[in-house]
CSV table of C-alpha atoms and ligand atoms in Angstrom, one decimal:
chain,number,residue,atom,x,y,z
A,1,GLY,CA,81.2,109.9,56.5
A,2,ARG,CA,81.8,106.2,57.0
A,3,PHE,CA,80.9,103.7,59.8
A,4,GLY,CA,83.5,101.0,59.0
A,5,ARG,CA,82.2,99.8,55.4
A,6,TYR,CA,79.0,101.4,55.7
A,7,GLY,CA,77.7,104.7,55.0
A,8,GLY,CA,79.1,107.1,52.5
A,9,ARG,CA,77.4,109.3,50.2
A,10,TYR,CA,76.0,107.6,47.0
A,11,VAL,CA,74.2,110.3,45.5
A,12,PRO,CA,73.7,111.8,42.0
A,13,GLU,CA,76.4,114.6,41.3
A,14,SER,CA,73.6,117.3,41.5
A,15,LEU,CA,73.3,116.3,45.2
A,16,VAL,CA,77.1,116.5,46.2
A,17,PRO,CA,77.0,120.4,46.8
A,18,ALA,CA,73.7,120.3,48.8
A,19,CYS,CA,75.0,117.4,51.0
A,20,GLN,CA,78.3,118.9,51.5
A,21,ALA,CA,76.7,122.3,52.5
A,22,VAL,CA,74.7,120.6,55.2
A,23,ALA,CA,77.8,118.8,56.3
A,24,ASP,CA,79.8,122.1,56.6
A,25,GLU,CA,77.2,124.0,58.3
A,26,PHE,CA,76.4,121.4,60.8
A,27,ALA,CA,80.1,121.2,61.6
A,28,ARG,CA,80.1,124.7,62.1
A,29,ALA,CA,76.9,124.9,64.0
A,30,TRP,CA,77.8,121.8,66.3
A,31,SER,CA,81.0,123.8,67.5
A,32,ASP,CA,79.0,127.0,68.0
A,33,PRO,CA,77.9,127.6,71.6
A,34,GLY,CA,75.3,130.0,70.4
A,35,PHE,CA,73.7,127.2,68.3
A,36,ARG,CA,73.9,124.6,70.8
A,37,GLY,CA,72.4,127.0,73.5
A,38,SER,CA,69.6,127.8,71.2
A,39,LEU,CA,68.8,124.1,70.3
A,40,ALA,CA,69.2,123.2,74.0
A,41,GLY,CA,66.8,126.0,75.1
A,42,LEU,CA,64.1,125.0,72.7
A,43,LEU,CA,64.4,121.3,73.5
A,44,SER,CA,63.6,122.5,77.1
A,45,VAL,CA,61.2,125.1,77.0
A,46,TYR,CA,59.4,123.9,73.7
A,47,ALA,CA,59.9,120.3,73.6
A,48,GLY,CA,59.8,119.7,77.3
A,49,ARG,CA,63.1,118.0,78.0
A,50,PRO,CA,64.7,116.4,80.0
A,51,THR,CA,62.1,113.4,79.6
A,52,PRO,CA,61.6,111.2,82.7
A,53,LEU,CA,63.0,107.8,83.2
A,54,THR,CA,60.0,106.0,84.7
A,55,PRO,CA,60.5,102.7,86.8
A,56,ALA,CA,57.9,100.2,85.4
A,57,LEU,CA,57.2,99.0,89.0
A,58,ARG,CA,54.3,96.3,88.1
A,59,LEU,CA,55.9,95.3,85.0
A,60,SER,CA,59.2,94.6,86.6
A,61,ALA,CA,57.6,92.6,89.2
A,62,GLU,CA,55.7,90.6,86.9
A,63,LEU,CA,58.7,90.0,84.8
A,64,ASP,CA,61.4,89.8,87.8
A,65,VAL,CA,63.7,92.1,86.0
A,66,THR,CA,63.9,95.9,86.6
A,67,VAL,CA,62.6,97.8,83.8
A,68,LEU,CA,63.3,101.6,83.2
A,69,LEU,CA,61.4,103.5,80.6
A,70,LYS,CA,63.1,106.4,79.0
A,71,ARG,CA,59.9,108.5,78.2
A,72,GLU,CA,60.3,110.0,74.7
A,73,ASP,CA,56.6,109.5,74.4
A,74,LEU,CA,56.2,112.5,76.7
A,75,THR,CA,58.2,114.9,74.3
A,76,HIS,CA,56.0,117.6,72.5
A,77,THR,CA,54.6,115.8,69.7
A,78,GLY,CA,54.8,112.5,71.2
A,79,SER,CA,57.9,111.0,70.1
A,80,HIS,CA,61.8,111.2,69.9
A,81,LYS,CA,61.5,112.6,66.3
A,82,ILE,CA,61.2,116.3,67.8
A,83,ASN,CA,64.7,116.1,69.0
A,84,ASN,CA,66.2,115.7,65.6
A,85,VAL,CA,63.9,118.0,63.9
A,86,MET,CA,64.6,120.8,66.2
A,87,GLY,CA,68.1,120.4,65.3
A,88,GLN,CA,67.6,120.2,61.6
A,89,ALA,CA,65.1,123.0,61.5
A,90,LEU,CA,67.6,125.4,63.3
A,91,LEU,CA,70.4,124.4,61.0
A,92,ALA,CA,68.1,125.0,57.9
A,93,ARG,CA,67.1,128.4,59.2
A,94,ARG,CA,70.9,128.9,59.7
A,95,MET,CA,71.6,128.1,55.9
A,96,GLY,CA,69.1,130.4,55.0
A,97,ARG,CA,66.9,127.8,53.3
A,98,ALA,CA,63.3,128.7,52.3
A,99,ARG,CA,61.4,125.7,53.2
A,100,LEU,CA,61.6,122.2,54.7
A,101,ILE,CA,60.9,118.7,53.0
A,102,ALA,CA,60.5,115.5,54.8
A,103,GLU,CA,59.7,111.9,54.4
A,104,THR,CA,57.4,110.1,56.9
A,105,GLY,CA,55.9,106.7,57.6
A,106,ALA,CA,54.4,106.5,61.1
A,107,GLY,CA,53.7,110.4,60.7
A,108,MET,CA,55.7,111.2,63.8
A,109,HIS,CA,58.5,112.8,62.0
A,110,GLY,CA,56.1,114.4,59.5
A,111,VAL,CA,54.1,116.0,62.6
A,112,ALA,CA,57.6,117.1,64.1
A,113,THR,CA,58.7,118.8,60.9
A,114,ALA,CA,55.3,120.4,60.4
A,115,THR,CA,55.6,121.6,64.1
A,116,ALA,CA,59.1,122.9,63.5
A,117,GLY,CA,57.9,124.7,60.3
A,118,ALA,CA,55.1,126.4,62.4
A,119,LEU,CA,57.4,127.4,65.2
A,120,LEU,CA,60.0,128.9,62.8
A,121,GLY,CA,57.8,130.2,60.0
A,122,LEU,CA,59.1,127.8,57.3
A,123,PRO,CA,56.6,126.1,54.8
A,124,VAL,CA,56.7,122.3,54.9
A,125,LYS,CA,55.9,119.5,52.5
A,126,VAL,CA,55.9,115.9,53.7
A,127,PHE,CA,55.9,112.9,51.6
A,128,MET,CA,54.0,109.9,52.8
A,129,GLY,CA,53.2,106.5,51.0
A,130,GLU,CA,49.5,106.2,50.5
A,131,ARG,CA,49.4,102.9,52.6
A,132,ASP,CA,50.7,104.9,55.6
A,133,VAL,CA,48.2,108.0,54.9
A,134,GLU,CA,45.5,105.4,55.6
A,135,ARG,CA,47.0,103.7,58.6
A,136,GLN,CA,48.3,106.7,60.4
A,137,ALA,CA,45.4,109.1,59.4
A,138,HIS,CA,45.6,110.7,63.0
A,139,ASN,CA,49.0,112.0,62.0
A,140,VAL,CA,47.9,113.2,58.7
A,141,PHE,CA,45.4,115.2,60.3
A,142,ARG,CA,47.7,116.8,62.7
A,143,MET,CA,50.2,117.5,59.9
A,144,ARG,CA,47.7,119.3,58.0
A,145,LEU,CA,46.6,121.2,61.0
A,146,LEU,CA,49.8,122.4,61.7
A,147,GLY,CA,50.1,123.7,58.2
A,148,ALA,CA,52.2,121.2,56.3
A,149,GLU,CA,51.4,119.9,52.9
A,150,VAL,CA,51.2,116.1,52.9
A,151,VAL,CA,52.0,114.7,49.5
A,152,PRO,CA,50.6,111.0,49.2
A,153,VAL,CA,53.4,108.7,47.3
A,154,SER,CA,51.8,105.9,45.2
A,155,THR,CA,54.7,104.2,43.7
A,156,GLY,CA,56.2,100.9,45.0
A,157,SER,CA,55.2,99.5,48.3
A,158,ARG,CA,53.4,102.9,49.2
A,159,THR,CA,55.3,103.0,52.5
A,160,LEU,CA,58.4,104.6,54.0
A,161,LYS,CA,60.8,103.4,51.4
A,162,ASP,CA,58.8,105.1,48.8
A,163,ALA,CA,58.3,108.3,50.5
A,164,THR,CA,61.8,108.5,51.1
A,165,SER,CA,62.7,108.0,47.5
A,166,GLU,CA,60.2,110.6,46.5
A,167,ALA,CA,61.5,113.2,49.1
A,168,MET,CA,64.9,112.8,47.6
A,169,ARG,CA,63.9,113.1,44.0
A,170,HIS,CA,62.0,116.3,45.0
A,171,TRP,CA,65.2,117.6,46.9
A,172,VAL,CA,67.2,117.1,43.7
A,173,ALA,CA,64.9,119.5,42.0
A,174,ASP,CA,64.9,122.0,44.7
A,175,ALA,CA,68.4,121.6,46.3
A,176,ASP,CA,69.2,125.5,46.5
A,177,GLU,CA,65.9,126.5,48.2
A,178,ALA,CA,64.6,123.5,50.2
A,179,TYR,CA,66.4,121.8,53.0
A,180,TYR,CA,65.8,117.9,53.3
A,181,CYS,CA,64.9,117.1,56.9
A,182,VAL,CA,65.8,113.5,57.0
A,183,GLY,CA,63.9,111.8,59.7
A,184,SER,CA,66.3,108.8,60.9
A,185,VAL,CA,70.0,107.8,60.9
A,186,ILE,CA,69.9,107.1,57.2
A,187,GLY,CA,70.9,108.9,53.9
A,188,PRO,CA,74.1,110.2,52.6
A,189,HIS,CA,76.8,111.7,54.7
A,190,PRO,CA,76.1,113.7,57.0
A,191,TYR,CA,72.7,112.5,57.8
A,192,PRO,CA,73.5,109.4,59.8
A,193,MET,CA,76.0,110.8,61.9
A,194,MET,CA,74.4,114.2,62.4
A,195,VAL,CA,70.9,112.7,63.3
A,196,ARG,CA,72.5,110.4,65.8
A,197,GLU,CA,74.2,113.5,67.1
A,198,PHE,CA,70.6,115.4,67.5
A,199,GLN,CA,69.3,112.2,69.2
A,200,ARG,CA,72.2,111.5,71.5
A,201,VAL,CA,70.3,113.9,74.0
A,202,ILE,CA,68.4,110.7,74.9
A,203,GLY,CA,71.3,108.7,75.8
A,204,ASP,CA,73.1,111.4,77.5
A,205,GLU,CA,70.2,112.1,79.6
A,206,ALA,CA,69.6,108.6,80.4
A,207,ARG,CA,73.2,108.1,81.3
A,208,ARG,CA,72.9,110.8,83.9
A,209,GLN,CA,69.7,109.6,85.2
A,210,CYS,CA,71.2,106.3,85.6
A,211,ALA,CA,74.2,107.4,87.5
A,212,ALA,CA,72.0,109.2,89.7
A,213,GLU,CA,69.4,106.6,90.3
A,214,LEU,CA,71.0,103.0,90.0
A,215,PRO,CA,73.4,101.6,92.6
A,216,ALA,CA,75.4,100.2,89.8
A,217,ALA,CA,75.2,103.4,87.8
A,218,VAL,CA,74.7,101.8,84.6
A,219,PRO,CA,71.7,99.3,83.5
A,220,ASP,CA,72.9,95.8,82.6
A,221,TYR,CA,70.8,96.1,79.1
A,222,VAL,CA,69.8,99.1,76.9
A,223,VAL,CA,67.1,98.4,74.4
A,224,ALA,CA,65.4,100.3,71.7
A,225,CYS,CA,63.4,99.4,68.7
A,226,VAL,CA,65.1,100.1,65.3
A,227,GLY,CA,63.6,101.2,62.1
A,228,GLY,CA,66.1,103.2,60.4
A,229,GLY,CA,67.6,103.3,63.8
A,230,SER,CA,67.6,107.2,65.4
A,231,ASN,CA,66.0,106.6,68.8
A,232,ALA,CA,68.3,103.4,69.4
A,233,ALA,CA,71.4,105.3,68.0
A,234,GLY,CA,70.7,108.3,70.3
A,235,THR,CA,70.3,105.9,73.5
A,236,PHE,CA,73.1,103.8,72.6
A,237,ALA,CA,75.5,106.8,72.1
A,238,GLY,CA,75.1,107.3,76.0
A,239,PHE,CA,76.1,103.9,76.9
A,240,VAL,CA,78.6,102.8,74.3
A,241,GLY,CA,81.3,103.3,76.4
A,242,THR,CA,80.0,101.3,79.2
A,243,ALA,CA,79.4,97.7,79.9
A,244,ALA,CA,75.8,97.8,79.2
A,245,LYS,CA,74.7,95.2,76.5
A,246,LEU,CA,73.0,97.1,73.7
A,247,VAL,CA,70.0,95.3,72.0
A,248,GLY,CA,68.4,96.7,68.9
A,249,VAL,CA,64.7,95.2,68.2
A,250,GLU,CA,63.6,95.2,64.6
A,251,ALA,CA,60.2,94.3,63.2
A,252,GLU,CA,60.3,90.8,62.0
A,253,GLY,CA,59.3,92.0,58.5
A,254,GLY,CA,61.7,94.8,58.1
A,255,ALA,CA,64.9,93.7,59.8
A,256,GLY,CA,67.7,95.1,57.8
A,257,ALA,CA,70.3,94.6,60.7
A,258,SER,CA,69.2,91.1,61.4
A,259,ASN,CA,68.3,89.9,57.7
A,260,GLY,CA,70.0,92.1,55.2
A,261,GLU,CA,73.0,92.0,53.0
A,262,ILE,CA,75.2,95.0,52.0
A,263,GLY,CA,73.7,97.4,49.6
A,264,VAL,CA,72.9,100.9,48.5
A,265,LEU,CA,69.7,102.7,48.9
A,266,HIS,CA,68.8,106.3,49.4
A,267,GLY,CA,72.3,107.7,49.2
A,268,PHE,CA,74.2,105.2,51.7
A,269,GLN,CA,75.6,101.8,51.9
A,270,SER,CA,74.3,99.5,54.9
A,271,LEU,CA,72.4,96.5,55.1
A,272,PHE,CA,69.2,95.9,53.2
A,273,LEU,CA,66.7,93.3,52.6
A,274,GLN,CA,67.3,92.2,48.8
A,275,ASP,CA,67.3,89.6,46.1
A,276,GLU,CA,70.5,87.9,44.6
A,277,ASP,CA,70.4,90.7,42.0
A,278,GLY,CA,70.6,93.4,44.7
A,279,HIS,CA,67.0,94.5,44.1
A,280,ILE,CA,65.8,95.9,47.4
A,281,GLU,CA,62.9,93.9,48.8
A,282,GLU,CA,59.7,95.2,50.4
A,283,ALA,CA,59.5,95.3,54.1
A,284,HIS,CA,56.3,94.2,55.8
A,285,SER,CA,55.5,95.5,59.4
A,286,MET,CA,52.4,96.6,60.8
A,287,ALA,CA,54.5,99.4,62.5
A,288,ALA,CA,54.7,102.2,59.9
A,289,GLY,CA,57.9,103.6,61.4
A,290,LEU,CA,59.7,100.3,61.3
A,291,ASP,CA,58.4,99.2,57.9
A,292,TYR,CA,61.7,100.1,56.0
A,293,PRO,CA,64.1,97.6,54.3
A,294,GLY,CA,67.2,98.6,55.6
A,295,VAL,CA,68.9,99.9,58.8
A,296,GLY,CA,71.4,103.0,59.5
A,297,PRO,CA,74.8,102.3,58.8
A,298,GLU,CA,76.0,102.9,62.2
A,299,HIS,CA,74.0,100.0,63.3
A,300,ALA,CA,75.2,97.9,60.5
A,301,HIS,CA,78.9,98.8,62.0
A,302,LEU,CA,77.7,98.1,65.7
A,303,ARG,CA,76.6,94.7,64.6
A,304,ASP,CA,79.7,93.8,62.9
A,305,LEU,CA,81.9,94.8,65.8
A,306,GLY,CA,79.6,92.7,67.9
A,307,ARG,CA,79.0,95.8,70.2
A,308,ALA,CA,75.3,95.7,69.8
A,309,ARG,CA,72.9,92.6,69.1
A,310,TYR,CA,69.9,92.9,66.8
A,311,VAL,CA,66.8,90.7,67.3
A,312,THR,CA,63.4,90.6,65.9
A,313,VAL,CA,59.8,90.5,67.1
A,314,SER,CA,56.5,89.7,65.3
A,315,ASP,CA,53.7,92.3,65.0
A,316,ALA,CA,51.7,89.9,67.5
A,317,GLU,CA,54.3,90.1,70.1
A,318,ALA,CA,54.3,94.0,69.6
A,319,ILE,CA,50.7,94.3,69.9
A,320,ALA,CA,50.5,92.3,73.2
A,321,ALA,CA,53.4,94.2,74.4
A,322,ALA,CA,51.6,97.5,74.0
A,323,VAL,CA,48.3,96.3,75.6
A,324,ARG,CA,50.3,94.8,78.6
A,325,LEU,CA,52.1,98.2,79.1
A,326,ALA,CA,48.7,100.0,79.0
A,327,ARG,CA,47.2,97.6,81.6
A,328,THR,CA,50.3,97.3,84.1
A,329,GLU,CA,51.6,100.8,83.6
A,330,GLY,CA,48.8,102.9,82.3
A,331,ILE,CA,51.2,104.0,79.3
A,332,LEU,CA,50.1,103.4,75.8
A,333,PRO,CA,53.2,103.2,73.7
A,334,ALA,CA,53.6,103.5,69.8
A,335,ILE,CA,53.5,100.2,68.3
A,336,GLU,CA,57.0,100.8,67.1
A,337,SER,CA,58.0,101.5,70.8
A,338,ALA,CA,56.2,98.3,71.8
A,339,HIS,CA,58.6,96.1,69.8
A,340,ALA,CA,61.5,97.0,72.1
A,341,LEU,CA,59.1,95.9,75.1
A,342,ALA,CA,58.1,92.9,73.3
A,343,TRP,CA,61.7,91.5,73.3
A,344,VAL,CA,62.2,92.4,76.9
A,345,ILE,CA,59.0,90.3,77.7
A,346,ARG,CA,60.2,87.4,75.6
A,347,ALA,CA,63.7,87.4,76.9
A,348,ALA,CA,62.8,88.2,80.7
A,349,GLY,CA,64.0,85.1,82.9
A,350,THR,CA,66.2,83.8,80.1
A,351,SER,CA,69.9,83.7,79.4
A,352,ASP,CA,69.2,86.6,77.0
A,353,LEU,CA,67.9,88.7,79.9
A,354,PRO,CA,68.5,87.0,83.2
A,355,ALA,CA,66.3,87.5,86.3
A,356,GLY,CA,67.3,90.3,88.5
A,357,SER,CA,68.8,92.4,85.6
A,358,THR,CA,68.3,96.2,85.1
A,359,VAL,CA,67.0,97.0,81.6
A,360,LEU,CA,66.7,100.6,80.2
A,361,VAL,CA,63.9,100.6,77.5
A,362,THR,CA,63.5,103.7,75.2
A,363,LEU,CA,59.6,104.2,74.8
A,364,SER,CA,60.3,106.3,71.4
A,365,GLY,CA,56.7,107.5,71.1
A,366,ARG,CA,53.0,107.5,72.3
A,367,GLY,CA,50.4,105.3,70.9
A,368,ASP,CA,47.6,107.8,70.1
A,369,LYS,CA,48.2,107.3,66.5
A,370,ASP,CA,47.9,103.4,66.8
A,371,VAL,CA,44.5,103.1,68.8
A,372,ALA,CA,42.5,102.1,65.9
A,373,THR,CA,44.8,99.4,65.0
A,374,LEU,CA,45.2,98.2,68.6
A,375,MET,CA,41.5,98.1,68.9
A,376,ALA,CA,41.2,96.1,65.7
A,377,GLU,CA,43.5,93.4,67.0
A,378,THR,CA,42.5,93.4,70.4
A,379,GLU,CA,39.3,91.8,71.7
A,380,LEU,CA,38.4,94.2,74.5
B,1,FEV,C1,61.2,109.0,59.3
B,1,FEV,C2,60.4,107.8,59.2
B,1,FEV,C3,60.1,107.1,60.5
B,1,FEV,C4,59.0,107.6,61.2
B,1,FEV,N1,58.9,107.1,62.6
B,1,FEV,C5,59.7,106.0,63.1
B,1,FEV,C6,59.6,105.7,64.6
B,1,FEV,C7,60.4,104.8,65.1
B,1,FEV,C8,61.6,104.3,64.3
B,1,FEV,O1,62.5,105.2,63.8
B,1,FEV,P1,64.0,105.1,64.4
B,1,FEV,O2,63.9,105.6,65.6
B,1,FEV,O3,64.7,106.2,63.5
B,1,FEV,O4,64.5,103.8,64.3
B,1,FEV,C9,60.4,104.4,66.4
B,1,FEV,N2,59.3,105.2,67.2
B,1,FEV,C10,58.4,105.9,66.5
B,1,FEV,C11,57.3,106.4,67.6
B,1,FEV,C12,58.5,106.2,65.3
B,1,FEV,O5,57.5,107.0,64.8
B,1,FEV,C13,58.0,108.6,61.1
B,1,FEV,O6,57.9,108.9,59.8
B,1,FEV,O7,57.5,108.9,61.9
């Protein structure tokens, strides 16, 4: 359960059996054609896969780079989170678990988990920082409409880090009956590897679409935003064996890969924002889904290997990118996804992203949840 020196399983003794049970069941399920077929079937007839690879023609002309958008915003519930939740919910049912618990920041993972719970008839409890309950109210309403219980978390920074801590505490107390549905490539082994496997459908589809549509078969750059890192890990998985340059874009205020140091949190060793005593510091991002002080262990390893590059963009750059995509392509992205596009806009025409390059950008989600924020930040 390691990615180089990162990853592992740093959990209380009482969680070891629960983590091992998930690891054992995943290993069996992932090599079971029946499980793989059920998952692929649901992703097709329920989640709406495959998602398109949309050429952004007007934006490409303006930037003088060829921008291809991998449209995870077009999945059911509106983000890549459904890919991971479908897999974990089927696994939970296969394990005979009675209910699902989850953490959420932007609310997209919470909505996806509530959706799977409604589909499979499993009760769902979602832990969400009070700050995020306020700034992603659209998704709180959706979770409750879908039948989930949303538990506001009032500790710490009242955002994703605190919701994750609370969800893990709750899992310790209910490990026999509850299944912890982790929303990103974080957490104790097997979660970072398992979530990447559930999300690699993004990269595997995109690889095939590029092979069919691009003369070079592979884009020059593959770019995705990085909170915990699951949409990026899934996208990168389709290209890691190619010459494509991989770029992970973090929020300036929540950049574990770019600004973190090795540490342990939420059951795994990775790169985290921390003070010299190893106390994990608070992240500050307007994007609730990127507002996390660490990064998944696979990204820490890819950074050390030099196989992927990690950069940061500011809130302002992300807002500008979201509005620009809306007005040049008619697509309103989630503010998290807009971070990936913001780097493409900044870098286009420079040595970081030379004119004439082809760049695939994963649009991890749609921006319905962010319209209030974007309206407040944009004189219309
Ligand atoms: C699991 C906590 C993260 C959440 N969302 C993260 C997120 C992210 C960042 O998560 P990763 O892909 O795991 O880095 C990117 N795009 C959208 C649309 C997101 O909602 C959530 O709760 O919805």
